[in-house]
mmCIF file of C-alpha atoms and ligand atoms in Angstrom:
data_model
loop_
_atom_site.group_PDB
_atom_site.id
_atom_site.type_symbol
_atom_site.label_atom_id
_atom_site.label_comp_id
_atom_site.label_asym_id
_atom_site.label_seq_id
_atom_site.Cartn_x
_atom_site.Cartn_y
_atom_site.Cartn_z
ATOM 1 C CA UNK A 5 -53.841 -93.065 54.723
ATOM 2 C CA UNK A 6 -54.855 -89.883 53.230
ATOM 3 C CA UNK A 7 -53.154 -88.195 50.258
ATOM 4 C CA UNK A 8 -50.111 -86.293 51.890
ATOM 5 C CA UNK A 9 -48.029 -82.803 50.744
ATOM 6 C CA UNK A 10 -45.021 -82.256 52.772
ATOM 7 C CA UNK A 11 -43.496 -78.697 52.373
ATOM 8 C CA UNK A 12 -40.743 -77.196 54.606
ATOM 9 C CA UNK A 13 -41.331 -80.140 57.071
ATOM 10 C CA UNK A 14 -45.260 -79.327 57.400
ATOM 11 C CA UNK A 15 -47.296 -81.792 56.206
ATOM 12 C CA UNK A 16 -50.212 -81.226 54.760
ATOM 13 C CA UNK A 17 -53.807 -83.353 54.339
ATOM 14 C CA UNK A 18 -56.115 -81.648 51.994
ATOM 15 C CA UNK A 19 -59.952 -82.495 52.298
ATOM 16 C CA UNK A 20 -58.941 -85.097 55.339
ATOM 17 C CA UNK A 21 -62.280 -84.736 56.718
ATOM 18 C CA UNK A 22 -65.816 -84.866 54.930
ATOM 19 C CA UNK A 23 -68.676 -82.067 55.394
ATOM 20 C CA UNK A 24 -70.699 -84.653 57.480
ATOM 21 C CA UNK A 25 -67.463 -85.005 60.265
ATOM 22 C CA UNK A 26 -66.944 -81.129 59.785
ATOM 23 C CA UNK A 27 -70.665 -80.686 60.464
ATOM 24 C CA UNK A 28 -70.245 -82.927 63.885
ATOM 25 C CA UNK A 29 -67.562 -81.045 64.864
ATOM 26 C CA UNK A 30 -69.030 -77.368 64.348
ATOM 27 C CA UNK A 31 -71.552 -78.963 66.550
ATOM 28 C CA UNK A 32 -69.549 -79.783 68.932
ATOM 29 C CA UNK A 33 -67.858 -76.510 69.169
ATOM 30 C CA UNK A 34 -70.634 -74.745 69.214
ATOM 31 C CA UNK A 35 -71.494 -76.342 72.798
ATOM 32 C CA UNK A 36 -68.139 -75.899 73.865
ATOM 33 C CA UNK A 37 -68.062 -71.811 72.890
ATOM 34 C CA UNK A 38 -71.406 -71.906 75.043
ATOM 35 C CA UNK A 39 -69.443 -73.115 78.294
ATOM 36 C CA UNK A 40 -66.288 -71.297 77.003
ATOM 37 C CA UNK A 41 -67.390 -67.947 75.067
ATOM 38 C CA UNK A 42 -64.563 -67.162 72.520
ATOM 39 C CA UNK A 43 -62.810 -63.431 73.694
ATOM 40 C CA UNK A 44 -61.015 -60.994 71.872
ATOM 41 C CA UNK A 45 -57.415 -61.302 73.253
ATOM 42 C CA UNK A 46 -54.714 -58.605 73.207
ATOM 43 C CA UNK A 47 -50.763 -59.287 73.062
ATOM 44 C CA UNK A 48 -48.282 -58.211 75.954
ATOM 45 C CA UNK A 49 -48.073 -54.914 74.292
ATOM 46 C CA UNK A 50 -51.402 -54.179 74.542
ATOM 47 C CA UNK A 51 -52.590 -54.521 70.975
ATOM 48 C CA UNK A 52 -56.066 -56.335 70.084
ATOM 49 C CA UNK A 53 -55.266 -59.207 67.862
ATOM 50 C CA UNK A 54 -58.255 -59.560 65.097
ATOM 51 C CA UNK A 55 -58.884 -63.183 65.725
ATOM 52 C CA UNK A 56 -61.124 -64.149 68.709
ATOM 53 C CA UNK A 57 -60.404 -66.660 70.658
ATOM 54 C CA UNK A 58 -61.108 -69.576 73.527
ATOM 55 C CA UNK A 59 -60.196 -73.366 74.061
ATOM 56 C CA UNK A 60 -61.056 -76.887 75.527
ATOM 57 C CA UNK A 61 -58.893 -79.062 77.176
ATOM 58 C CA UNK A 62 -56.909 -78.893 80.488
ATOM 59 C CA UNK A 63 -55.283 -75.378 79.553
ATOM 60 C CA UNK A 64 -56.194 -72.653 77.483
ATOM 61 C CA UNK A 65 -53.725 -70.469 75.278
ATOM 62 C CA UNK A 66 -54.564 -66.891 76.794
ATOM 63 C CA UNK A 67 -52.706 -63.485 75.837
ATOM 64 C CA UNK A 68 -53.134 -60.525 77.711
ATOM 65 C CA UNK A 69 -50.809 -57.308 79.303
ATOM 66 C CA UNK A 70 -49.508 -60.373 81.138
ATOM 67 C CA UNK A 71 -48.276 -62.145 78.972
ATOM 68 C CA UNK A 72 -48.776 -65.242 76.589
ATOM 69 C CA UNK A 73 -49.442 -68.432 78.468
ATOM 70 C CA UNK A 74 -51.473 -71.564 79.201
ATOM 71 C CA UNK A 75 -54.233 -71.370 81.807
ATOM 72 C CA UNK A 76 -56.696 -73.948 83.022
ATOM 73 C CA UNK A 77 -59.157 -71.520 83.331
ATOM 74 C CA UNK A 78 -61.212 -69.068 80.822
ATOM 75 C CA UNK A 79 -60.209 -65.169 81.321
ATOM 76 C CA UNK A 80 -64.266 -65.265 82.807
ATOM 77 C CA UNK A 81 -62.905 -67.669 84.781
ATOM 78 C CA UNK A 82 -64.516 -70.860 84.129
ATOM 79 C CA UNK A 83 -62.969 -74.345 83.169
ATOM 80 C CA UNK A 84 -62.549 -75.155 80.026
ATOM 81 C CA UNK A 85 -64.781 -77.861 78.010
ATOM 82 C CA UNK A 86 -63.077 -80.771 77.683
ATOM 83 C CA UNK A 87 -61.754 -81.818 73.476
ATOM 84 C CA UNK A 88 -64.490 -82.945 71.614
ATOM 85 C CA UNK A 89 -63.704 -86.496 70.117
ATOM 86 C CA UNK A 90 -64.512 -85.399 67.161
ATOM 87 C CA UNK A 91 -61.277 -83.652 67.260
ATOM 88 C CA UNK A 92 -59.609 -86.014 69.230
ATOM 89 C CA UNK A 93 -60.000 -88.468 66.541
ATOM 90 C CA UNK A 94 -57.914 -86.296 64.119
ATOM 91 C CA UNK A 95 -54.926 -85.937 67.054
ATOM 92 C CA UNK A 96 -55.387 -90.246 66.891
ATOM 93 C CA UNK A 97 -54.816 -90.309 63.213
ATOM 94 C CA UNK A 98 -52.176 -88.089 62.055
ATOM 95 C CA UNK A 99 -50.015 -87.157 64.835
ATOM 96 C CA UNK A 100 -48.130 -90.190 65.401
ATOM 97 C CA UNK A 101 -47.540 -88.879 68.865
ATOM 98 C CA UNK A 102 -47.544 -91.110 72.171
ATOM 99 C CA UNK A 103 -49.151 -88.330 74.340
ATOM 100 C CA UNK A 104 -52.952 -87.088 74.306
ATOM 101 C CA UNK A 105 -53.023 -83.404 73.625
ATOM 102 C CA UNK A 106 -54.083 -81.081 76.321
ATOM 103 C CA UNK A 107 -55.357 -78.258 74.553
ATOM 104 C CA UNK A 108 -57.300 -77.092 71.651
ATOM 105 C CA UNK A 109 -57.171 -73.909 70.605
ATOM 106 C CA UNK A 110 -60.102 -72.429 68.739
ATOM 107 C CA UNK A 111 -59.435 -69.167 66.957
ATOM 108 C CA UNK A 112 -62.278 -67.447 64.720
ATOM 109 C CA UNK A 113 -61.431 -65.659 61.972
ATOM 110 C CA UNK A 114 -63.994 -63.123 60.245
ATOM 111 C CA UNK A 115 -63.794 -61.186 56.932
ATOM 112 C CA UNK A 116 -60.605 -58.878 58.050
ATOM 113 C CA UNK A 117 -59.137 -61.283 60.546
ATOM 114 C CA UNK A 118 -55.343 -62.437 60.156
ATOM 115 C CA UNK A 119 -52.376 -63.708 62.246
ATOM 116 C CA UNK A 120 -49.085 -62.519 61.970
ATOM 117 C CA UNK A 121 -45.797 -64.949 61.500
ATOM 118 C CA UNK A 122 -45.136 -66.617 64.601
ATOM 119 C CA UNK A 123 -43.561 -69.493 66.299
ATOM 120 C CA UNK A 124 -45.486 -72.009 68.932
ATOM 121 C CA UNK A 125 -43.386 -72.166 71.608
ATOM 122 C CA UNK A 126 -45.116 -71.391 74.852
ATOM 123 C CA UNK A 127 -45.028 -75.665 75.068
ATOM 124 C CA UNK A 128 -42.672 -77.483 77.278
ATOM 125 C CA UNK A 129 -42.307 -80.707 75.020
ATOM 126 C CA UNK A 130 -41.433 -79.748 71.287
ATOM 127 C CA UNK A 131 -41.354 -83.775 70.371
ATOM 128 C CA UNK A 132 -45.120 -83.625 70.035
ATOM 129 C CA UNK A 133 -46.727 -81.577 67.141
ATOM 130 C CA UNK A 134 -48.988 -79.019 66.906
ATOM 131 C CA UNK A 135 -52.154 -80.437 64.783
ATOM 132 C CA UNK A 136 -53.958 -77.529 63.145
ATOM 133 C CA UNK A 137 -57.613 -78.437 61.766
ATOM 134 C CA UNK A 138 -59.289 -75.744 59.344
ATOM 135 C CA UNK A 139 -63.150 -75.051 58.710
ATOM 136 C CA UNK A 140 -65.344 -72.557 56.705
ATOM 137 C CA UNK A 141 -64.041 -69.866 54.663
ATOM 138 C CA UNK A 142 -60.266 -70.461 53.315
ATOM 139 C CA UNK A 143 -57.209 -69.214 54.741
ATOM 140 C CA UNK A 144 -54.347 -68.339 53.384
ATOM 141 C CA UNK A 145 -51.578 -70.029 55.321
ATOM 142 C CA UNK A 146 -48.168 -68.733 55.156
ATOM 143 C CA UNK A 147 -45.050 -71.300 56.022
ATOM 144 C CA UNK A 148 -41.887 -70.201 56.556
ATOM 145 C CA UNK A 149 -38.482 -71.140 58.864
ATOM 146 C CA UNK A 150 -37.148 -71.774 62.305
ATOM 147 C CA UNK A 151 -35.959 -68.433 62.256
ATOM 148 C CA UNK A 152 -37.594 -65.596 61.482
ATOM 149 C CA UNK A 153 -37.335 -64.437 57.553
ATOM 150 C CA UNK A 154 -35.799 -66.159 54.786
ATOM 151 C CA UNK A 155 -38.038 -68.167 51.801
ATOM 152 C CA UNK A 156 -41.674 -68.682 52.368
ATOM 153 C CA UNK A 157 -44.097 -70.734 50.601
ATOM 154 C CA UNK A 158 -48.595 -70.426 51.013
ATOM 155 C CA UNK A 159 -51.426 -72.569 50.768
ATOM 156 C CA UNK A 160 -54.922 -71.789 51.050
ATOM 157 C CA UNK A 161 -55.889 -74.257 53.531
ATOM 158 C CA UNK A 162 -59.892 -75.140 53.302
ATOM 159 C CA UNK A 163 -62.704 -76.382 55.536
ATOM 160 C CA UNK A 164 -61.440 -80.073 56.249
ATOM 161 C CA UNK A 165 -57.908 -79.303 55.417
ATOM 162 C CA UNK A 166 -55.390 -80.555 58.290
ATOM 163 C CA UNK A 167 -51.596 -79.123 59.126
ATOM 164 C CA UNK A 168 -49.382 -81.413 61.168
ATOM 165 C CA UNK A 169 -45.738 -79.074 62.458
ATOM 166 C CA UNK A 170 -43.918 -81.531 63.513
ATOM 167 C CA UNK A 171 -40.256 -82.418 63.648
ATOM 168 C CA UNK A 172 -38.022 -79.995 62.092
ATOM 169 C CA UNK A 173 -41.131 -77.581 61.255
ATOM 170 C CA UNK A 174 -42.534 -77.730 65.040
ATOM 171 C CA UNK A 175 -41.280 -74.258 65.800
ATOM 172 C CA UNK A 176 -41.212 -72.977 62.334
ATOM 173 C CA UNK A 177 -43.091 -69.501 61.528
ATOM 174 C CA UNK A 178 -45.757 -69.416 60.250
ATOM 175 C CA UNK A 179 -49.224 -67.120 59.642
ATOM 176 C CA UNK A 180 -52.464 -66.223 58.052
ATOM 177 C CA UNK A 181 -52.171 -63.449 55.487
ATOM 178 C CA UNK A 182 -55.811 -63.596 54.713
ATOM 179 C CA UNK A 183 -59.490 -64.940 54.544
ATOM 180 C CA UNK A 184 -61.795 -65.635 51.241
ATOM 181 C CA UNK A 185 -64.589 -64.198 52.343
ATOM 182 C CA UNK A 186 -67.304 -66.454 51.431
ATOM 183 C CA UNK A 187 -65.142 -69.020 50.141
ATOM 184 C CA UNK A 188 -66.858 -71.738 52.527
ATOM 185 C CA UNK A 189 -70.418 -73.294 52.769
ATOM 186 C CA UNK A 190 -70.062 -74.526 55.966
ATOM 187 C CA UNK A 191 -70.519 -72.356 58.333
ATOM 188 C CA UNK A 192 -74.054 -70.409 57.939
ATOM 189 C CA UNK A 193 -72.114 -66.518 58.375
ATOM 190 C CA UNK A 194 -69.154 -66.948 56.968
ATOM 191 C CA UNK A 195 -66.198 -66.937 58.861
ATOM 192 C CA UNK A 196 -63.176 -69.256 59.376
ATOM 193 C CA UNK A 197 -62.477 -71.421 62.554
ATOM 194 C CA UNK A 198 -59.273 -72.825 62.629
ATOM 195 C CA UNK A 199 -58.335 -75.209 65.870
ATOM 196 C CA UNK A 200 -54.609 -76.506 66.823
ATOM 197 C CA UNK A 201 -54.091 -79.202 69.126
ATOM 198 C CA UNK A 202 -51.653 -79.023 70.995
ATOM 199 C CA UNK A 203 -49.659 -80.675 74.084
ATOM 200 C CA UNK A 204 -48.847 -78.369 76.911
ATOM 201 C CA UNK A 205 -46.671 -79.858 79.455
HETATM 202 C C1 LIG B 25 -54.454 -70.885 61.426
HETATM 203 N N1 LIG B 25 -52.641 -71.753 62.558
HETATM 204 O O1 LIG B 25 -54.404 -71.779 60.595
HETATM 205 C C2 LIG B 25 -53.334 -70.593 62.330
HETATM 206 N N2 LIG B 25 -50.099 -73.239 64.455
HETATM 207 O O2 LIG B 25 -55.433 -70.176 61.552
HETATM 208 C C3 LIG B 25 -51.576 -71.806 63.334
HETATM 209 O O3 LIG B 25 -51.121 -70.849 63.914
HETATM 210 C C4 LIG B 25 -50.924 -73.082 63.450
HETATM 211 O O4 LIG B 25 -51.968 -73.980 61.508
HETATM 212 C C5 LIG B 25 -49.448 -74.379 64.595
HETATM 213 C C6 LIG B 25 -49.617 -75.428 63.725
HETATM 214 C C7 LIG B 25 -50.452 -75.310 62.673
HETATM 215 C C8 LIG B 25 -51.140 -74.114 62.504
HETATM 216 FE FE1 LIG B 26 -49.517 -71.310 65.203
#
């Protein structure tokens, strides 16, 4: 297996994927942001989050006036692509989970994009993980604790890097304070993608 760094119960696998699997799977993204166009989503109280956003899999993430929650349909309304195996593969070899996950999340990050400290919880089984995979530009990737506050520790995480939060880190916080702009080669304008894997029901 690939060289491992476990901090506050994430574990981390630097450089777990080479440019030419990256480069399948920005291929394969790209196909499923054509079916599935990523949107600019906007929390419950009605403020535009700077990442933009879509999915594949059975359900979606989706945040609007609503509410957060998973839908099997795009806010346009159509299904979702199904998970590239490309990314599938990744779930296969580092989750160490039983179950096949049922969504992937795709969030694109430009220049000036972040994401504030925040728990994964909208899932009904918190024995699976959450698989994050990283590509293009590096992010800097805060950790912190079940609850919120308390001792943090950050990692720029780079194109090929993967996060597994699992056990007691599953619903630990946890954010994006920033993007190195231009810190990546491979995607052609910049820009970071970052997808999490994740099983719904
Ligand atoms: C990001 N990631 O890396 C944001 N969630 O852009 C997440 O929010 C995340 O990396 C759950 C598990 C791993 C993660
Ligand atoms: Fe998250």
């Amino acid at each position: 297996m690939a060289k491992k760094i476990s901090t506050k119960g994430f574990e981390i696998y630097p450089g777990l994927l080479d440019r030419s699997t990256q480069e399948s799977m920005v291929t394969d993204l790209r196909k499923c942001l054509q079916q599935a166009p990523l949107f600019a989503p906007v929390t419950p109280s009605g403020k535009p989050m700077s990442v933009r956003m879509s999915a594949a899999g059975q359900f979606g993430w989706v945040t609007d006036r609503k509410g957060y929650r998973y839908e099997p349909q795009h806010p346009e309304g159509m299904n979702w692509p199904r998970i590239p195996e490309t990314v599938l593969s990744v779930w296969q070899a580092v989750s160490n989970c039983p179950r096949q996950p049922e969504c992937c999340l795709i969030n694109w990050y430009d220049d000036s994009a972040k994401m504030g400290m925040h728990q994964d919880k909208d899932e009904a089984d918190f024995s699976c993980p959450v698989v994050s995979i990283s590509l293009g530009d590096e992010g800097l990737f805060r950790m912190g604790n079940p609850e919120r506050g308390g001792k943090t520790e950050s990692l720029w995480l780079r194109s090929g890097d993967v996060v597994v939060m699992g056990g007691t880190a599953r619903l630990a916080y946890h954010g994006i304070d920033r993007i190195r702009t231009g810190s990546g080669t491979l995607l052609p304008k910049g820009g970071r993608i970052n997808l999490t894997l994740r099983v719904v029901t």
